[in-house]
């Protein structure tokens, strides 16, 4: 295996992570020559649906083995936290089931790849006013489909599951709210990440990868860097290939 | 296989293609849920070195077969076109050998994956003044290590090889020079792509993928889109998984 793989598994905030300034593209750029970022974001999905498809998203290792990814980010909860009686209620998953689903996803990944670092990411905070201004489906109730308070309960539950499973977690809900005017600085529609929001998440994930010894400094470089090529005898660097 | 793979094979202009506004990241975003973009850029490499490593960059298909990528972009020549007697002369590859190396790379890919679309990309034009202002290594000669005229010869050679091999080609050298003030609009250091330069190349590659029937409209979507989930019975969409 030339390069390690890092999977990004989640909802729309993962699916959109290779758009301009996105946290996924930034990770791919940071780890160029070192790791392949594999995008597995599914817009609108909650943990219930994620659990239904997880075996298909992460096919069984080939017989030749050895293909464990270095890391998987698991980033769900923003849709689970839709309020049940409001316009996006069909995406809602009760808090207790959310925790159980997260445990099941983690358990599936640990079972498949015991050496892989699993990083849970909590849902981001919610700017309710903006959620009314940018509806995803018709909303004539005047009430937002998500609230920051409820998103916080799901974030707390996600942190608890990570502790219980002894895996890494990024508490994005808390982290973002430390930034002045996070409502408009970190989010553009009250839920999805702005350029700054993407930067915050990118840095958090990069830090966690460093903590696990799979950061930009630690991963092996694929093929000789130009700096390692001797101008007087360039081909020497390539003799072994 | 859930998603098709598209490899981006080339030098620094490929390696940097997931940086902010980069053409590679833009392709990954365009084809999200549909294809995996695999970054195989090697800064400073010419076709001579690329040919030395090509078997390692594209490992033999697994026994289970069927893993042919949908497409591979092959984007070399900017380093081959360094002038032999100037400060980056060790990267120079003579025009005749450049053509032969490109043919060998194409032949290797065609042999490995007969069904895969191969897209050659010519080197970009060169803004010589900027090349003096942004030296990559010490240059006390007052002469740029690359010229636009010579880059044009390599671009022409690349187009010829593509025709000969009956594969697709993007003549970036010609395309960019149609843009007013391309020297500063499309390039930032006289060689590497600006935001606009990245956009130009992204659109060219997206168009070629469309021509081959592997564009954003044609590729299958991985797992049900949220629009296909019935709010009254969401799990129905996931019954088969």
Coordinates of C-alpha atoms in Angstrom, one line a residue:
Chain A
X1 CA 0.0 0.0 0.0
X2 CA 1.5 3.3 -1.1
X3 CA -0.7 5.7 0.8
X4 CA -3.0 5.4 3.8
X5 CA -6.7 6.1 3.4
X6 CA -8.7 8.4 5.6
X7 CA -12.5 8.1 5.2
X8 CA -14.9 11.0 5.9
X9 CA -18.3 9.5 6.7
X10 CA -21.2 11.8 7.5
X11 CA -24.1 14.0 6.2
X12 CA -24.2 17.1 4.0
X13 CA -21.5 18.8 6.1
X14 CA -19.2 16.0 5.0
X15 CA -20.6 15.7 1.5
X16 CA -19.9 19.4 0.9
X17 CA -16.4 19.3 2.4
X18 CA -14.6 19.5 -1.0
X19 CA -16.3 22.7 -2.0
X20 CA -14.4 25.9 -2.0
X21 CA -12.4 26.2 1.2
X22 CA -14.0 23.0 2.5
X23 CA -12.5 21.0 5.4
X24 CA -12.2 17.8 3.4
X25 CA -10.3 19.4 0.5
X26 CA -8.0 21.2 3.0
X27 CA -7.2 17.8 4.6
X28 CA -6.5 16.3 1.2
X29 CA -4.2 19.2 0.5
X30 CA -2.4 19.0 3.8
X31 CA -1.8 15.3 3.4
X32 CA -0.9 15.3 -0.3
X33 CA 1.7 12.7 -1.2
X34 CA 0.8 11.0 2.1
X35 CA -2.8 9.9 2.4
X36 CA -6.0 9.6 0.2
X37 CA -9.0 11.3 1.6
X38 CA -12.1 9.3 0.7
X39 CA -15.4 11.3 0.7
X40 CA -18.4 9.4 2.0
X41 CA -20.8 12.2 2.8
X42 CA -24.6 11.6 2.4
X43 CA -26.7 14.8 2.5
X44 CA -29.7 14.6 4.8
X45 CA -28.7 11.3 6.4
X46 CA -29.2 10.6 10.1
X47 CA -27.6 7.8 12.1
X48 CA -30.5 5.5 11.5
X49 CA -30.1 5.6 7.8
X50 CA -26.3 5.6 8.1
X51 CA -26.5 2.4 10.0
X52 CA -28.6 0.8 7.3
X53 CA -25.9 1.6 4.7
X54 CA -22.7 1.3 6.7
X55 CA -21.7 -2.1 5.3
X56 CA -22.1 -0.9 1.8
X57 CA -20.2 2.3 2.5
X58 CA -17.3 0.3 3.9
X59 CA -17.0 -2.9 1.9
X60 CA -15.3 -5.8 3.5
X61 CA -11.5 -5.8 3.2
X62 CA -10.1 -7.6 0.2
X63 CA -8.6 -11.0 0.7
X64 CA -5.1 -9.5 0.3
X65 CA -5.8 -7.7 3.6
X66 CA -3.7 -4.9 5.0
X67 CA -6.1 -2.3 3.6
X68 CA -7.2 -0.8 6.9
X69 CA -7.6 3.0 6.6
X70 CA -5.6 5.2 9.0
X71 CA -8.7 7.0 10.2
X72 CA -12.4 7.4 9.8
X73 CA -14.3 10.5 10.8
X74 CA -18.0 9.9 11.8
X75 CA -20.0 13.1 11.7
X76 CA -23.7 12.7 12.2
X77 CA -26.3 14.3 14.4
X78 CA -27.3 17.5 12.7
X79 CA -30.2 15.6 11.1
X80 CA -31.0 13.4 14.0
X81 CA -31.5 16.6 16.0
X82 CA -34.3 17.9 13.7
X83 CA -37.3 18.4 16.0
X84 CA -39.9 15.6 15.5
X85 CA -43.0 17.8 15.2
X86 CA -41.5 20.4 12.8
X87 CA -41.0 20.5 9.0
X88 CA -38.0 18.2 8.8
X89 CA -39.4 15.8 11.4
X90 CA -38.9 12.8 9.1
X91 CA -35.1 13.1 9.7
X92 CA -35.4 13.1 13.5
X93 CA -33.9 10.3 15.5
X94 CA -34.6 10.2 19.3
X95 CA -31.6 11.0 21.5
X96 CA -31.4 7.5 23.0
X97 CA -31.5 5.9 19.6
X98 CA -28.9 8.3 18.2
X99 CA -26.5 7.2 20.9
X100 CA -27.2 3.6 20.2
X101 CA -26.8 4.1 16.5
X102 CA -23.4 5.8 17.0
X103 CA -22.3 3.0 19.2
X104 CA -23.3 0.5 16.5
X105 CA -21.4 2.4 13.8
X106 CA -18.3 2.6 16.0
X107 CA -18.6 -1.0 16.8
X108 CA -18.9 -2.0 13.2
X109 CA -15.8 0.1 12.3
X110 CA -13.8 -1.3 15.2
X111 CA -14.7 -4.8 14.3
X112 CA -13.8 -4.3 10.6
X113 CA -10.6 -2.4 11.3
X114 CA -9.3 -2.7 14.9
X115 CA -6.2 -0.5 14.2
X116 CA -8.1 2.4 12.6
X117 CA -8.5 5.7 14.4
X118 CA -12.2 6.6 14.7
X119 CA -13.0 10.3 15.2
X120 CA -16.5 11.3 16.2
X121 CA -17.6 14.8 15.4
X122 CA -20.6 16.4 17.1
X123 CA -23.2 18.4 15.2
X124 CA -22.4 22.1 14.9
X125 CA -24.3 24.7 16.7
X126 CA -27.5 26.1 15.1
X127 CA -28.3 29.7 14.3
X128 CA -32.1 29.5 14.4
X129 CA -32.8 32.8 12.8
X130 CA -30.8 31.9 9.7
X131 CA -32.5 28.5 9.6
X132 CA -35.8 30.4 9.0
X133 CA -34.2 32.4 6.3
X134 CA -32.8 29.4 4.4
X135 CA -35.4 26.7 4.5
X136 CA -34.5 23.3 2.8
X137 CA -38.2 22.4 2.4
X138 CA -41.4 24.4 2.7
X139 CA -41.7 25.8 6.2
X140 CA -44.8 28.0 6.9
X141 CA -44.8 27.5 10.7
X142 CA -42.4 30.3 11.5
X143 CA -40.5 27.9 13.7
X144 CA -37.0 26.6 12.9
X145 CA -36.7 22.8 12.2
X146 CA -33.7 22.7 14.5
X147 CA -32.7 24.6 17.7
X148 CA -29.3 25.2 19.1
X149 CA -30.3 23.8 22.5
X150 CA -31.4 20.5 21.1
X151 CA -28.3 20.2 18.8
X152 CA -26.4 20.7 22.1
X153 CA -28.0 17.6 23.6
X154 CA -27.0 15.5 20.6
X155 CA -23.5 17.0 20.8
X156 CA -23.2 16.0 24.5
X157 CA -24.5 12.5 23.7
X158 CA -21.9 12.2 20.9
X159 CA -19.1 13.2 23.4
X160 CA -20.4 10.6 25.9
X161 CA -20.4 7.8 23.3
X162 CA -16.8 8.7 22.3
X163 CA -15.7 8.5 26.0
X164 CA -17.6 5.3 26.5
X165 CA -16.0 3.7 23.4
X166 CA -12.6 5.3 24.2
X167 CA -12.3 7.0 20.8
X168 CA -11.5 10.6 19.8
X169 CA -14.1 13.2 19.6
X170 CA -14.3 16.8 18.3
X171 CA -17.0 18.8 20.1
X172 CA -17.7 21.1 17.3
X173 CA -20.9 22.4 19.0
X174 CA -18.8 23.8 21.9
X175 CA -15.7 24.7 19.9
X176 CA -17.6 26.9 17.5
X177 CA -19.5 28.8 20.1
X178 CA -16.2 30.1 21.5
X179 CA -15.8 32.2 18.3
X180 CA -17.3 35.7 18.5
X181 CA -20.4 36.0 16.3
X182 CA -20.2 32.2 15.5
X183 CA -23.8 32.4 14.2
X184 CA -22.7 34.2 11.1
X185 CA -18.9 33.8 11.2
X186 CA -18.9 30.0 11.2
X187 CA -22.2 29.1 9.5
X188 CA -23.7 30.5 6.4
X189 CA -27.3 29.2 6.6
X190 CA -27.4 28.5 10.3
X191 CA -26.3 24.9 9.9
X192 CA -23.7 24.5 7.1
X193 CA -20.1 25.7 7.5
X194 CA -18.8 29.0 6.2
X195 CA -15.2 29.4 5.1
X196 CA -14.2 30.1 8.7
X197 CA -16.3 27.3 10.0
X198 CA -14.6 24.9 7.6
X199 CA -11.2 26.2 8.8
X200 CA -12.1 25.5 12.4
X201 CA -13.2 22.0 11.7
X202 CA -10.2 21.3 9.4
X203 CA -7.8 22.4 12.1
X204 CA -9.5 20.2 14.7
X205 CA -9.4 17.1 12.5
X206 CA -5.7 17.8 11.6
X207 CA -4.9 18.1 15.4
X208 CA -6.6 14.8 16.1
X209 CA -4.7 13.1 13.4
X210 CA -1.5 14.5 14.8
X211 CA -2.5 13.2 18.3
X212 CA -2.9 9.7 16.7
X213 CA 0.5 9.9 15.0
X214 CA -1.0 10.0 11.6
X215 CA -0.6 13.7 10.9
X216 CA 1.2 15.5 8.1
X217 CA 4.6 15.2 9.9
X218 CA 4.3 11.5 10.6
X219 CA 2.9 9.9 7.5
X220 CA 5.4 8.5 5.0
X221 CA 5.8 10.4 1.7
X222 CA 4.9 8.6 -1.5
X223 CA 7.9 8.5 -3.8
X224 CA 11.0 10.8 -3.6
X225 CA 10.4 14.5 -3.0
X226 CA 12.0 16.8 -5.5
X227 CA 14.3 18.0 -2.7
X228 CA 15.6 14.4 -2.5
X229 CA 16.6 14.3 -6.2
X230 CA 20.3 15.0 -6.8
X231 CA 20.6 17.5 -9.6
X232 CA 23.9 15.9 -10.6
X233 CA 22.4 12.4 -10.8
X234 CA 18.6 12.7 -10.8
X235 CA 17.8 9.1 -11.7
X236 CA 19.7 7.8 -8.6
X237 CA 16.6 8.6 -6.6
X238 CA 14.5 6.4 -8.8
X239 CA 16.7 3.4 -9.1
X240 CA 14.7 1.2 -6.8
X241 CA 11.5 1.6 -8.7
Chain B
X1 CA -17.7 -1.2 -6.8
X2 CA -19.7 1.7 -5.4
X3 CA -17.9 4.5 -7.0
X4 CA -15.7 5.0 -10.1
X5 CA -12.2 6.2 -9.5
X6 CA -10.6 9.1 -11.4
X7 CA -6.8 9.4 -11.1
X8 CA -5.0 12.7 -11.5
X9 CA -1.4 11.9 -12.4
X10 CA 1.1 14.7 -12.9
X11 CA 3.6 17.2 -11.5
X12 CA 3.1 20.0 -9.0
X13 CA 0.2 21.5 -10.9
X14 CA -1.6 18.2 -10.1
X15 CA -0.1 17.8 -6.6
X16 CA -1.4 21.3 -5.6
X17 CA -4.8 20.7 -7.2
X18 CA -6.6 20.3 -3.9
X19 CA -5.5 23.6 -2.5
X20 CA -8.0 26.5 -2.2
X21 CA -10.0 26.8 -5.4
X22 CA -7.9 23.9 -7.0
X23 CA -9.0 22.1 -10.1
X24 CA -8.8 18.6 -8.4
X25 CA -10.9 19.6 -5.4
X26 CA -13.5 21.2 -7.7
X27 CA -13.7 17.9 -9.6
X28 CA -14.1 16.0 -6.4
X29 CA -16.9 18.4 -5.4
X30 CA -18.6 18.2 -8.8
X31 CA -18.6 14.4 -8.7
X32 CA -19.4 13.9 -5.0
X33 CA -21.6 10.9 -4.4
X34 CA -20.4 9.6 -7.8
X35 CA -16.6 9.2 -8.2
X36 CA -13.5 9.2 -6.0
X37 CA -10.8 11.6 -7.2
X38 CA -7.4 10.1 -6.5
X39 CA -4.5 12.5 -6.3
X40 CA -1.2 11.3 -7.7
X41 CA 0.7 14.6 -8.3
X42 CA 4.5 14.6 -7.9
X43 CA 6.0 18.1 -7.6
X44 CA 9.0 18.6 -9.9
X45 CA 8.6 15.4 -11.8
X46 CA 9.2 15.1 -15.6
X47 CA 8.0 12.3 -17.9
X48 CA 11.4 10.5 -17.4
X49 CA 10.9 10.2 -13.7
X50 CA 7.1 9.6 -14.1
X51 CA 7.9 6.6 -16.3
X52 CA 10.2 5.2 -13.7
X53 CA 7.5 5.2 -11.0
X54 CA 4.3 4.6 -13.1
X55 CA 4.0 0.9 -12.1
X56 CA 4.2 1.9 -8.4
X57 CA 1.8 4.7 -8.8
X58 CA -0.8 2.4 -10.5
X59 CA -0.5 -1.0 -8.8
X60 CA -1.7 -4.0 -10.6
X61 CA -5.4 -4.6 -10.4
X62 CA -6.5 -6.9 -7.5
X63 CA -7.4 -10.4 -8.4
X64 CA -11.1 -9.6 -8.0
X65 CA -10.8 -7.4 -11.1
X66 CA -13.2 -4.9 -12.2
X67 CA -11.4 -2.0 -10.6
X68 CA -10.5 -0.1 -13.7
X69 CA -10.7 3.6 -13.0
X70 CA -13.2 5.6 -15.2
X71 CA -10.4 8.1 -16.2
X72 CA -6.8 9.1 -15.7
X73 CA -5.5 12.6 -16.4
X74 CA -1.8 12.6 -17.4
X75 CA -0.4 16.1 -17.0
X76 CA 3.4 16.4 -17.5
X77 CA 5.6 18.6 -19.6
X78 CA 6.1 21.8 -17.5
X79 CA 9.3 20.3 -16.0
X80 CA 10.4 18.5 -19.2
X81 CA 10.4 22.0 -20.8
X82 CA 12.9 23.5 -18.5
X83 CA 15.8 24.7 -20.6
X84 CA 18.8 22.4 -20.4
X85 CA 21.4 25.1 -19.8
X86 CA 19.6 27.1 -17.2
X87 CA 19.1 26.8 -13.4
X88 CA 16.5 24.0 -13.5
X89 CA 18.3 22.1 -16.3
X90 CA 18.3 18.8 -14.3
X91 CA 14.6 18.6 -14.8
X92 CA 14.9 19.0 -18.6
X93 CA 13.8 16.2 -20.9
X94 CA 14.5 16.5 -24.7
X95 CA 11.4 17.0 -26.8
X96 CA 11.8 13.7 -28.7
X97 CA 12.2 11.7 -25.4
X98 CA 9.2 13.6 -23.9
X99 CA 7.0 12.3 -26.7
X100 CA 8.3 8.8 -26.3
X101 CA 7.8 8.9 -22.6
X102 CA 4.2 10.1 -22.9
X103 CA 3.6 7.3 -25.4
X104 CA 5.0 4.8 -23.0
X105 CA 2.9 6.1 -20.1
X106 CA -0.3 6.0 -22.3
X107 CA 0.6 2.5 -23.5
X108 CA 1.1 1.3 -19.9
X109 CA -2.3 2.7 -18.9
X110 CA -4.0 1.3 -22.0
X111 CA -2.5 -2.1 -21.3
X112 CA -3.5 -2.1 -17.7
X113 CA -7.0 -0.7 -18.1
X114 CA -8.2 -0.9 -21.7
X115 CA -11.6 0.7 -20.8
X116 CA -10.2 3.7 -19.0
X117 CA -10.4 7.2 -20.5
X118 CA -7.0 8.7 -20.7
X119 CA -6.8 12.5 -20.9
X120 CA -3.5 14.2 -21.7
X121 CA -3.0 17.8 -20.5
X122 CA -0.4 20.0 -22.1
X123 CA 1.9 22.2 -20.0
X124 CA 0.4 25.7 -19.3
X125 CA 1.9 28.8 -20.9
X126 CA 4.8 30.5 -19.1
X127 CA 5.0 34.1 -18.0
X128 CA 8.7 34.6 -18.1
X129 CA 8.9 37.8 -16.1
X130 CA 7.1 36.2 -13.2
X131 CA 9.4 33.2 -13.3
X132 CA 12.3 35.5 -12.5
X133 CA 10.4 37.1 -9.6
X134 CA 9.5 33.7 -8.0
X135 CA 12.6 31.4 -8.4
X136 CA 12.3 27.9 -7.1
X137 CA 16.0 27.5 -6.7
X138 CA 18.8 30.1 -6.8
X139 CA 18.9 31.8 -10.2
X140 CA 21.6 34.5 -10.6
X141 CA 21.6 34.4 -14.4
X142 CA 18.8 36.9 -15.0
X143 CA 17.3 34.4 -17.4
X144 CA 14.1 32.4 -16.7
X145 CA 14.5 28.6 -16.5
X146 CA 11.5 28.2 -18.7
X147 CA 10.2 30.1 -21.7
X148 CA 6.7 30.3 -23.2
X149 CA 7.9 29.5 -26.7
X150 CA 9.6 26.2 -25.6
X151 CA 6.6 25.3 -23.4
X152 CA 4.5 25.7 -26.6
X153 CA 6.7 23.1 -28.4
X154 CA 6.0 20.6 -25.6
X155 CA 2.3 21.4 -25.7
X156 CA 2.3 20.8 -29.4
X157 CA 4.1 17.5 -29.0
X158 CA 1.6 16.4 -26.3
X159 CA -1.3 17.2 -28.6
X160 CA 0.4 15.1 -31.3
X161 CA 0.9 12.1 -29.0
X162 CA -2.8 12.3 -28.0
X163 CA -3.9 12.2 -31.7
X164 CA -1.5 9.4 -32.5
X165 CA -2.8 7.4 -29.5
X166 CA -6.4 8.4 -30.2
X167 CA -7.0 9.7 -26.8
X168 CA -8.4 13.0 -25.4
X169 CA -6.2 16.0 -24.9
X170 CA -6.6 19.4 -23.2
X171 CA -4.4 22.0 -24.9
X172 CA -4.0 24.2 -21.8
X173 CA -1.1 26.1 -23.4
X174 CA -3.4 27.4 -26.2
X175 CA -6.6 27.6 -24.1
X176 CA -5.1 29.9 -21.5
X177 CA -3.6 32.3 -23.9
X178 CA -7.0 33.1 -25.2
X179 CA -7.8 34.8 -21.9
X180 CA -6.9 38.5 -21.7
X181 CA -3.9 39.1 -19.4
X182 CA -3.5 35.3 -19.0
X183 CA 0.0 36.0 -17.7
X184 CA -1.3 37.3 -14.4
X185 CA -5.0 36.2 -14.6
X186 CA -4.3 32.5 -15.0
X187 CA -0.9 32.1 -13.4
X188 CA 0.4 33.4 -10.0
X189 CA 4.1 32.7 -10.4
X190 CA 4.4 32.4 -14.1
X191 CA 3.8 28.7 -14.1
X192 CA 1.4 27.5 -11.4
X193 CA -2.4 28.2 -11.6
X194 CA -4.2 31.1 -10.0
X195 CA -7.8 30.7 -9.0
X196 CA -9.0 31.5 -12.5
X197 CA -6.4 29.3 -14.0
X198 CA -7.7 26.4 -11.8
X199 CA -11.2 27.2 -12.9
X200 CA -10.3 27.1 -16.6
X201 CA -8.6 23.7 -16.2
X202 CA -11.4 22.3 -14.0
X203 CA -14.0 23.2 -16.7
X204 CA -11.9 21.7 -19.4
X205 CA -11.5 18.4 -17.6
X206 CA -15.2 18.4 -16.6
X207 CA -16.1 18.9 -20.3
X208 CA -13.8 16.0 -21.4
X209 CA -15.4 13.7 -18.8
X210 CA -18.8 14.7 -20.2
X211 CA -17.7 13.9 -23.7
X212 CA -16.7 10.4 -22.5
X213 CA -20.0 9.8 -20.8
X214 CA -18.5 9.9 -17.3
X215 CA -19.5 13.4 -16.3
X216 CA -21.6 14.6 -13.4
X217 CA -24.9 13.8 -15.3
X218 CA -24.0 10.3 -16.3
X219 CA -22.3 8.7 -13.3
X220 CA -24.5 6.7 -10.9
X221 CA -25.2 8.2 -7.5
X222 CA -24.0 6.3 -4.5
X223 CA -27.0 5.4 -2.2
X224 CA -30.4 7.2 -2.2
X225 CA -30.4 11.0 -2.5
X226 CA -32.4 12.7 0.2
X227 CA -34.9 13.7 -2.5
X228 CA -35.6 10.0 -3.0
X229 CA -36.4 9.4 0.6
X230 CA -40.2 9.4 1.3
X231 CA -40.9 11.6 4.3
X232 CA -43.9 9.3 5.1
X233 CA -41.8 6.1 5.1
X234 CA -38.1 7.0 5.1
X235 CA -36.7 3.5 5.6
X236 CA -38.3 2.3 2.4
X237 CA -35.5 3.8 0.5
X238 CA -33.0 1.7 2.5
X239 CA -34.7 -1.6 2.5
X240 CA -32.4 -3.2 0.0
X241 CA -29.2 -2.4 2.0

